[in-house]
Amino acid sequence: MSSRRLPLLVAFCVLVVGVLTVLAVAAVPTHRRVPTRTTVPQQFPGPSRLTASLATNPVGRAVALYRQGTGLALAGSTQTLVLGSDGGTVRRLDGGRGGTGAAGADTASLSPDGRTVAVGSHRLSGGADVTLVDLASGQTRSYVVPRVLGVVPVAWSADASRLAYLGTAGPSAHPAGQLFVFDVASHRAVPVPGADVVTSAAFSPDGTRLAIQSPGASAVRVVDPRTGTGTALPVPDGEHLAGGAAWSPDGDLIAVSDGDRRLDFVPTQPGRPAPAPLTSAGDVLGWSSGSTVVHARPAATGAGEFRVERTDVRTGTTTAFWSVPTPAGLDVSGVSLATALLPGATPVPSVPADRGPWPVGLRVVLVVGAALLSVPAVVGLRRRYDEFRRIDAAPEWARDVSRG
C-alpha cells in the first residue's frame, strides 16, 4: 500500500468506527431511576443546546416544567424544559403530535404526580390534538380533538386521572373555548355542559367539581363536570381564576388574581372568613399545604430572575422557594409544577445540571474532527517509520555519525 494512502485510510477507519459508535449509543434510550425523595434546587437551569431530548433520555419523574427563551419562532430560541424530581436532571421537551416539533409553540402541563406531560397543539387545518408524554419512557400518545383548531390544557385532577382542556379557535394570548374533560384511562373526552366559552378551570381536591370562569365574568362558577350545574362565587372586579392549581388542597379556598400583583382567596363555603389578600404575588402554581400557597413573583419585583415563593395565607409569611435566571431576552413562561409532590419537596442548594448525552450532531462533528486531526499524526509517524527503515538498511559505517 502506498505510504500516501495510509493516513487517509486510518482517518477513514477512525471516522467510520466513531460515527457508528455515536449513532449506536444515541439510538439506545436511557431510563433513570425515580428518586425516593423530591428535591427542589434553589436555582433552576436555563436553556442550552446541549440539553438532551426527553424522547430518548427520559427523567423518570419530574417536579417542574417551564419554558424559557426569546418567545420568537426561531429554531432553538425557546426551549420547554422538564426538571426531574431529583432536582438535577433536566431534559428538553419536544411537543406536538408524535413527539416532534417545537413544544414552545404549544401549551404543556405537568401532571400532579410528575409522571405525565400533556401537550396541546394548534392546527390551522383543524383536528388539533392532545399528546400525553410518559416521563418514564419518553413515549407519546396523541388523541385528535375534532372540529377545533387548538387544544389548551388548563387543569389536572389531583389523582392525574383526568385532564381539563379548552378547545379553541386557534392560538391566542388569552385563549378561550369549550371546556372538555379527558379521561386518561379510557381516552374519552366529554364537553362540560354550559361551559362553551371558558378561559380557566381548576379541579376540586376530590375531583368531583370544577371551578371555571368565562371571559370578563365577575364570578367563578363551581360546577359538576358531568351536568354543568353548580353555584357562583363572586370575585373582586377584574380578577380571574389563578390557574389550574387555584383550589387549595383542603378544599376551603379558591385563589383569584389580577394577573400581575395581587392574590385574593375566595372561601368555597359562603360565610367563612377570607384570608387577607397577598400583594406582589402572581398566579398560583400549587400548594405546599392547605394554607401555604406556591406562587410566582411578579417580574417587575424580581429583575434578573423569575422567582417562585411560598406564602402562608394565614400569617402572610413569605419564603423564597426557587428561581430561574433570566438574562436579557430569556423570559420564563408556561410554568407547571407536580403539585402532589410539593408537600414533601425538600429545598436543596443548586447543583450542576445533568443535561444528558450531547446531541448526536455535535458528537458526529467531534468524531469527524478527531479523524481529521489524526491525519497529521499518522503522516508524521509514517515519516518516522520510513526514516528508521532507511537507517536500518544503510551500511554500518553510514550509520555511525561519529565518523566524519
Short mmCIF file of C-alpha atoms in Angstrom, two decimals:
data_model
loop_
_atom_site.label_atom_id
_atom_site.label_comp_id
_atom_site.label_asym_id
_atom_site.label_seq_id
_atom_site.Cartn_x
_atom_site.Cartn_y
_atom_site.Cartn_z
CA MET A 1 0.00 0.00 0.00
CA SER A 2 1.22 3.49 -0.85
CA SER A 3 2.52 5.39 2.15
CA ARG A 4 0.50 8.36 0.98
CA ARG A 5 -2.76 6.46 1.26
CA LEU A 6 -2.16 5.04 4.73
CA PRO A 7 -3.04 8.24 6.68
CA LEU A 8 -6.27 8.64 4.73
CA LEU A 9 -7.18 5.01 5.36
CA VAL A 10 -6.51 5.36 9.09
CA ALA A 11 -8.55 8.57 9.28
CA PHE A 12 -11.40 6.92 7.37
CA CYS A 13 -11.41 3.94 9.74
CA VAL A 14 -11.45 6.27 12.77
CA LEU A 15 -14.33 8.20 11.23
CA VAL A 16 -16.43 5.12 10.42
CA VAL A 17 -15.93 3.47 13.81
CA GLY A 18 -16.58 6.74 15.66
CA VAL A 19 -19.76 7.63 13.77
CA LEU A 20 -21.17 4.10 14.10
CA THR A 21 -20.45 4.16 17.84
CA VAL A 22 -22.12 7.56 18.26
CA LEU A 23 -25.23 6.50 16.33
CA ALA A 24 -25.49 3.19 18.19
CA VAL A 25 -25.27 4.86 21.60
CA ALA A 26 -27.73 7.58 20.58
CA ALA A 27 -30.27 5.00 19.42
CA VAL A 28 -30.47 3.39 22.86
CA PRO A 29 -32.84 5.30 25.19
CA THR A 30 -31.74 5.79 28.77
CA HIS A 31 -34.04 5.18 31.72
CA ARG A 32 -33.44 6.93 35.01
CA ARG A 33 -34.35 5.52 38.39
CA VAL A 34 -37.03 7.56 40.15
CA PRO A 35 -35.55 9.09 43.34
CA THR A 36 -37.25 8.32 46.64
CA ARG A 37 -37.20 11.97 47.71
CA THR A 38 -38.33 15.03 45.78
CA THR A 39 -35.75 17.80 45.87
CA VAL A 40 -36.05 21.36 44.56
CA PRO A 41 -32.83 23.30 43.82
CA GLN A 42 -32.63 26.96 44.75
CA GLN A 43 -31.87 27.82 41.13
CA PHE A 44 -33.27 26.00 38.12
CA PRO A 45 -31.11 25.51 35.00
CA GLY A 46 -31.71 27.61 31.90
CA PRO A 47 -31.92 26.52 28.26
CA SER A 48 -28.93 25.06 26.43
CA ARG A 49 -28.33 23.45 23.06
CA LEU A 50 -26.61 20.64 24.98
CA THR A 51 -29.82 19.62 26.76
CA ALA A 52 -30.84 16.11 25.67
CA SER A 53 -34.32 15.34 24.40
CA LEU A 54 -36.83 13.76 26.76
CA ALA A 55 -37.85 11.37 23.98
CA THR A 56 -34.57 9.42 24.14
CA ASN A 57 -33.39 10.34 27.65
CA PRO A 58 -36.43 10.42 29.99
CA VAL A 59 -36.28 11.88 33.50
CA GLY A 60 -38.41 9.20 35.19
CA ARG A 61 -40.43 11.70 37.20
CA ALA A 62 -40.49 15.49 37.15
CA VAL A 63 -41.08 18.23 39.68
CA ALA A 64 -41.38 21.15 37.24
CA LEU A 65 -41.93 22.11 33.64
CA TYR A 66 -41.18 25.57 32.29
CA ARG A 67 -40.49 27.40 29.05
CA GLN A 68 -37.62 29.83 28.61
CA GLY A 69 -36.41 31.76 25.61
CA THR A 70 -36.93 34.78 23.43
CA GLY A 71 -40.51 33.92 22.51
CA LEU A 72 -39.63 34.11 18.81
CA ALA A 73 -40.44 31.28 16.43
CA LEU A 74 -36.77 30.59 15.70
CA ALA A 75 -35.04 27.25 15.96
CA GLY A 76 -33.50 26.91 19.39
CA SER A 77 -34.69 30.33 20.56
CA THR A 78 -37.13 28.84 23.08
CA GLN A 79 -36.99 25.55 24.98
CA THR A 80 -39.54 23.78 27.13
CA LEU A 81 -37.58 22.18 29.97
CA VAL A 82 -38.53 19.38 32.33
CA LEU A 83 -36.72 19.19 35.69
CA GLY A 84 -36.53 15.76 37.31
CA SER A 85 -37.68 15.17 40.86
CA ASP A 86 -34.03 14.57 41.84
CA GLY A 87 -33.52 18.31 41.39
CA GLY A 88 -30.63 17.99 38.94
CA THR A 89 -31.77 16.17 35.82
CA VAL A 90 -33.08 18.46 33.08
CA ARG A 91 -34.35 17.48 29.64
CA ARG A 92 -35.81 19.24 26.61
CA LEU A 93 -39.46 18.55 25.77
CA ASP A 94 -40.30 18.25 22.08
CA GLY A 95 -44.05 18.72 21.77
CA GLY A 96 -46.79 18.05 19.29
CA ARG A 97 -48.12 15.01 17.53
CA GLY A 98 -45.74 12.09 17.67
CA GLY A 99 -43.37 13.88 19.99
CA THR A 100 -41.89 16.09 17.29
CA GLY A 101 -41.94 19.81 16.72
CA ALA A 102 -41.30 22.74 19.00
CA ALA A 103 -43.12 22.49 22.29
CA GLY A 104 -42.56 26.21 22.70
CA ALA A 105 -45.32 26.79 20.13
CA ASP A 106 -47.77 24.59 22.03
CA THR A 107 -49.14 24.53 25.58
CA ALA A 108 -47.82 21.96 28.05
CA SER A 109 -48.97 20.97 31.53
CA LEU A 110 -47.29 18.65 34.05
CA SER A 111 -49.49 16.16 35.90
CA PRO A 112 -49.72 16.41 39.72
CA ASP A 113 -47.78 13.16 40.19
CA GLY A 114 -44.97 14.31 37.88
CA ARG A 115 -45.27 11.29 35.60
CA THR A 116 -47.01 12.74 32.53
CA VAL A 117 -46.95 15.91 30.45
CA ALA A 118 -50.00 16.93 28.42
CA VAL A 119 -49.18 18.94 25.30
CA GLY A 120 -51.94 20.72 23.40
CA SER A 121 -51.35 21.60 19.76
CA HIS A 122 -52.69 24.13 17.25
CA ARG A 123 -53.65 23.01 13.74
CA LEU A 124 -54.91 25.71 11.39
CA SER A 125 -56.43 22.99 9.21
CA GLY A 126 -58.46 21.62 12.13
CA GLY A 127 -58.18 18.40 14.12
CA ALA A 128 -55.84 19.64 16.85
CA ASP A 129 -54.68 17.06 19.35
CA VAL A 130 -53.63 16.50 22.92
CA THR A 131 -50.44 14.48 23.38
CA LEU A 132 -49.57 12.65 26.59
CA VAL A 133 -45.84 12.21 27.21
CA ASP A 134 -44.76 9.42 29.57
CA LEU A 135 -41.78 10.81 31.51
CA ALA A 136 -40.57 7.34 32.49
CA SER A 137 -40.17 6.10 28.91
CA GLY A 138 -40.33 9.21 26.73
CA GLN A 139 -43.13 7.60 24.72
CA THR A 140 -46.04 9.70 23.47
CA ARG A 141 -49.72 9.08 22.71
CA SER A 142 -51.72 11.61 20.71
CA TYR A 143 -55.51 11.99 20.60
CA VAL A 144 -57.14 14.11 17.92
CA VAL A 145 -59.83 16.56 19.03
CA PRO A 146 -62.25 17.02 16.10
CA ARG A 147 -63.60 20.40 14.97
CA VAL A 148 -61.18 22.57 16.96
CA LEU A 149 -58.09 24.43 15.82
CA GLY A 150 -56.34 24.49 19.18
CA VAL A 151 -56.10 22.50 22.40
CA VAL A 152 -55.03 24.21 25.64
CA PRO A 153 -54.60 22.03 28.79
CA VAL A 154 -55.74 24.06 31.80
CA ALA A 155 -56.02 21.69 34.80
CA TRP A 156 -55.38 18.16 36.04
CA SER A 157 -57.37 16.33 38.67
CA ALA A 158 -55.36 15.66 41.84
CA ASP A 159 -55.01 11.95 41.04
CA ALA A 160 -53.89 12.69 37.45
CA SER A 161 -56.73 10.57 36.05
CA ARG A 162 -58.45 13.44 34.21
CA LEU A 163 -57.33 16.46 32.25
CA ALA A 164 -59.40 19.57 31.60
CA TYR A 165 -58.59 21.38 28.37
CA LEU A 166 -60.01 24.10 26.14
CA GLY A 167 -60.94 23.55 22.50
CA THR A 168 -60.12 26.91 20.91
CA ALA A 169 -60.35 28.64 17.54
CA GLY A 170 -56.57 28.98 17.30
CA PRO A 171 -53.53 30.43 19.05
CA SER A 172 -54.21 33.39 21.34
CA ALA A 173 -52.52 35.21 24.19
CA HIS A 174 -55.77 34.79 26.14
CA PRO A 175 -57.31 31.52 24.91
CA ALA A 176 -60.99 30.78 25.46
CA GLY A 177 -63.21 27.97 24.25
CA GLN A 178 -65.33 24.95 25.04
CA LEU A 179 -64.16 23.11 28.18
CA PHE A 180 -63.61 19.35 27.89
CA VAL A 181 -62.69 16.73 30.48
CA PHE A 182 -60.41 14.00 29.12
CA ASP A 183 -60.28 10.63 30.90
CA VAL A 184 -56.70 9.34 30.71
CA ALA A 185 -57.64 5.67 31.14
CA SER A 186 -60.48 5.48 28.60
CA HIS A 187 -59.06 8.16 26.25
CA ARG A 188 -62.52 9.75 26.04
CA ALA A 189 -63.19 13.48 26.17
CA VAL A 190 -66.56 14.88 27.25
CA PRO A 191 -67.61 18.54 26.97
CA VAL A 192 -68.73 20.18 30.20
CA PRO A 193 -72.35 21.30 29.75
CA GLY A 194 -72.78 25.06 29.82
CA ALA A 195 -69.02 25.69 29.57
CA ASP A 196 -69.00 26.86 25.96
CA VAL A 197 -66.68 29.85 26.41
CA VAL A 198 -64.24 29.36 29.29
CA THR A 199 -60.80 30.84 29.95
CA SER A 200 -59.67 28.88 33.02
CA ALA A 201 -60.55 25.95 35.25
CA ALA A 202 -59.37 24.16 38.40
CA PHE A 203 -60.42 20.81 39.87
CA SER A 204 -61.54 20.43 43.46
CA PRO A 205 -59.21 18.23 45.56
CA ASP A 206 -61.56 15.24 45.27
CA GLY A 207 -62.11 15.78 41.54
CA THR A 208 -65.89 15.97 41.78
CA ARG A 209 -66.20 19.67 40.92
CA LEU A 210 -64.64 22.23 38.64
CA ALA A 211 -64.13 25.92 39.27
CA ILE A 212 -64.50 27.68 35.91
CA GLN A 213 -64.57 31.25 34.67
CA SER A 214 -65.68 32.90 31.44
CA PRO A 215 -64.11 36.00 29.84
CA GLY A 216 -64.94 39.15 31.80
CA ALA A 217 -67.05 37.30 34.38
CA SER A 218 -67.19 38.74 37.91
CA ALA A 219 -67.75 35.30 39.43
CA VAL A 220 -66.20 31.86 39.48
CA ARG A 221 -68.68 29.06 38.85
CA VAL A 222 -68.26 25.83 40.81
CA VAL A 223 -69.92 23.09 38.77
CA ASP A 224 -70.36 19.35 38.46
CA PRO A 225 -68.40 18.49 35.28
CA ARG A 226 -70.99 15.89 34.31
CA THR A 227 -74.05 18.15 34.47
CA GLY A 228 -72.66 21.68 34.41
CA THR A 229 -74.83 22.66 37.37
CA GLY A 230 -73.46 24.47 40.39
CA THR A 231 -73.10 27.78 42.17
CA ALA A 232 -71.40 31.11 41.52
CA LEU A 233 -68.82 32.64 43.84
CA PRO A 234 -68.32 36.41 43.40
CA VAL A 235 -64.74 37.60 42.90
CA PRO A 236 -63.22 41.11 43.09
CA ASP A 237 -63.60 43.18 39.94
CA GLY A 238 -61.01 42.46 37.28
CA GLU A 239 -59.74 39.26 38.90
CA HIS A 240 -59.70 35.79 37.41
CA LEU A 241 -59.13 32.20 38.50
CA ALA A 242 -55.43 31.97 39.41
CA GLY A 243 -54.50 28.93 37.32
CA GLY A 244 -55.21 25.21 37.28
CA ALA A 245 -53.89 24.79 40.85
CA ALA A 246 -56.04 27.58 42.30
CA TRP A 247 -58.11 25.30 44.57
CA SER A 248 -56.47 24.68 47.97
CA PRO A 249 -55.84 21.01 48.86
CA ASP A 250 -58.17 21.22 51.89
CA GLY A 251 -60.95 22.43 49.59
CA ASP A 252 -61.63 25.59 51.59
CA LEU A 253 -60.22 28.28 49.28
CA ILE A 254 -60.08 29.20 45.60
CA ALA A 255 -57.38 31.69 44.60
CA VAL A 256 -58.10 34.50 42.15
CA SER A 257 -55.63 37.00 40.72
CA ASP A 258 -55.50 40.36 38.99
CA GLY A 259 -52.90 38.80 36.72
CA ASP A 260 -49.99 40.84 38.00
CA ARG A 261 -49.54 41.76 41.64
CA ARG A 262 -52.42 40.58 43.83
CA LEU A 263 -53.91 37.29 45.01
CA ASP A 264 -57.30 37.05 46.71
CA PHE A 265 -58.81 33.94 48.27
CA VAL A 266 -62.48 33.10 47.94
CA PRO A 267 -63.98 30.71 50.55
CA THR A 268 -65.83 27.82 48.93
CA GLN A 269 -68.34 27.88 51.79
CA PRO A 270 -70.27 31.19 51.93
CA GLY A 271 -69.99 33.00 55.24
CA ARG A 272 -66.50 31.78 56.09
CA PRO A 273 -63.82 34.47 56.55
CA ALA A 274 -61.35 35.00 53.71
CA PRO A 275 -57.61 35.39 54.29
CA ALA A 276 -56.09 38.79 53.62
CA PRO A 277 -55.02 39.40 50.00
CA LEU A 278 -51.39 38.84 49.04
CA THR A 279 -49.58 41.63 47.24
CA SER A 280 -46.55 41.19 44.99
CA ALA A 281 -47.86 37.74 44.08
CA GLY A 282 -48.58 36.26 40.66
CA ASP A 283 -50.61 33.22 39.68
CA VAL A 284 -50.78 30.11 41.86
CA LEU A 285 -48.51 27.20 40.88
CA GLY A 286 -49.53 24.84 43.70
CA TRP A 287 -49.86 24.43 47.45
CA SER A 288 -47.38 23.04 49.99
CA SER A 289 -50.22 22.62 52.48
CA GLY A 290 -53.80 23.71 52.98
CA SER A 291 -52.62 27.16 53.98
CA THR A 292 -49.29 27.56 52.16
CA VAL A 293 -49.58 28.66 48.57
CA VAL A 294 -46.78 28.40 45.99
CA HIS A 295 -46.89 31.35 43.61
CA ALA A 296 -44.85 33.29 41.11
CA ARG A 297 -43.47 36.69 41.99
CA PRO A 298 -44.25 39.50 39.52
CA ALA A 299 -41.44 40.11 37.05
CA ALA A 300 -41.10 43.77 37.99
CA THR A 301 -40.11 42.81 41.54
CA GLY A 302 -37.69 40.05 40.55
CA ALA A 303 -35.44 41.73 37.99
CA GLY A 304 -32.83 39.38 36.56
CA GLU A 305 -34.63 36.20 37.57
CA PHE A 306 -38.00 34.50 37.65
CA ARG A 307 -38.87 33.85 41.29
CA VAL A 308 -41.24 31.42 42.96
CA GLU A 309 -42.20 31.82 46.60
CA ARG A 310 -44.21 30.09 49.32
CA THR A 311 -46.61 32.13 51.43
CA ASP A 312 -48.68 31.13 54.46
CA VAL A 313 -52.05 32.74 53.71
CA ARG A 314 -52.94 32.83 57.43
CA THR A 315 -49.89 34.82 58.54
CA GLY A 316 -48.68 36.37 55.28
CA THR A 317 -45.17 35.00 55.88
CA THR A 318 -43.30 34.54 52.59
CA THR A 319 -40.16 32.48 51.91
CA ALA A 320 -38.16 32.03 48.72
CA PHE A 321 -38.63 28.66 47.03
CA TRP A 322 -36.70 28.63 43.74
CA SER A 323 -35.74 30.84 40.82
CA VAL A 324 -34.61 30.79 37.19
CA PRO A 325 -32.03 33.31 35.94
CA THR A 326 -33.42 35.48 33.14
CA PRO A 327 -30.59 37.02 31.09
CA ALA A 328 -31.64 39.69 28.61
CA GLY A 329 -34.38 38.37 26.36
CA LEU A 330 -34.77 34.95 28.04
CA ASP A 331 -38.17 35.17 29.71
CA VAL A 332 -39.78 32.34 31.67
CA SER A 333 -43.36 31.27 30.98
CA GLY A 334 -45.64 28.23 31.00
CA VAL A 335 -44.55 27.10 34.48
CA SER A 336 -46.24 23.92 35.68
CA LEU A 337 -45.41 22.02 38.87
CA ALA A 338 -46.04 18.47 40.08
CA THR A 339 -48.45 19.73 42.74
CA ALA A 340 -48.79 16.38 44.54
CA LEU A 341 -45.03 16.37 45.21
CA LEU A 342 -44.86 19.87 46.71
CA PRO A 343 -45.84 19.00 50.32
CA GLY A 344 -42.86 16.66 50.66
CA ALA A 345 -40.40 18.56 48.47
CA THR A 346 -37.04 19.39 50.07
CA PRO A 347 -35.22 22.59 49.02
CA VAL A 348 -31.52 21.99 48.31
CA PRO A 349 -28.62 24.19 47.18
CA SER A 350 -28.21 24.49 43.44
CA VAL A 351 -26.30 21.62 41.82
CA PRO A 352 -24.74 21.24 38.35
CA ALA A 353 -27.42 20.25 35.87
CA ASP A 354 -27.37 16.79 34.32
CA ARG A 355 -28.37 17.56 30.71
CA GLY A 356 -27.85 14.04 29.41
CA PRO A 357 -25.76 12.91 26.42
CA TRP A 358 -24.60 15.56 23.98
CA PRO A 359 -26.64 15.92 20.77
CA VAL A 360 -25.83 13.37 18.06
CA GLY A 361 -24.84 16.09 15.59
CA LEU A 362 -22.26 17.53 17.97
CA ARG A 363 -20.81 14.11 18.72
CA VAL A 364 -20.51 13.34 15.00
CA VAL A 365 -18.73 16.66 14.46
CA LEU A 366 -16.27 15.79 17.25
CA VAL A 367 -15.61 12.36 15.72
CA VAL A 368 -15.04 13.88 12.27
CA GLY A 369 -12.72 16.45 13.84
CA ALA A 370 -10.79 13.71 15.62
CA ALA A 371 -10.45 11.81 12.36
CA LEU A 372 -9.15 14.87 10.54
CA LEU A 373 -6.72 15.66 13.34
CA SER A 374 -5.39 12.11 13.14
CA VAL A 375 -4.15 12.65 9.58
CA PRO A 376 -1.09 14.82 10.50
CA ALA A 377 -0.21 12.43 13.32
CA VAL A 378 -0.32 9.42 11.02
CA VAL A 379 1.71 11.28 8.38
CA GLY A 380 4.36 12.12 11.00
CA LEU A 381 4.51 8.55 12.26
CA ARG A 382 4.78 7.25 8.73
CA ARG A 383 7.71 9.57 8.01
CA ARG A 384 9.50 8.49 11.19
CA TYR A 385 8.95 4.85 10.25
CA ASP A 386 10.35 5.38 6.74
CA GLU A 387 13.35 7.20 8.21
CA PHE A 388 14.09 4.34 10.60
CA ARG A 389 13.85 1.85 7.76
CA ARG A 390 16.34 3.82 5.69
CA ILE A 391 18.76 3.92 8.63
CA ASP A 392 18.41 0.15 9.22
CA ALA A 393 19.07 -0.54 5.53
CA ALA A 394 22.22 1.61 5.41
CA PRO A 395 25.75 0.08 5.86
CA GLU A 396 27.24 0.04 9.32
CA TRP A 397 29.79 2.73 8.51
CA ALA A 398 26.98 5.03 7.21
CA ARG A 399 25.02 4.77 10.49
CA ASP A 400 27.93 5.92 12.66
CA VAL A 401 27.54 9.64 12.74
CA SER A 402 30.79 9.97 14.82
CA ARG A 403 32.80 9.31 11.71
CA GLY A 404 33.44 12.39 9.68
#
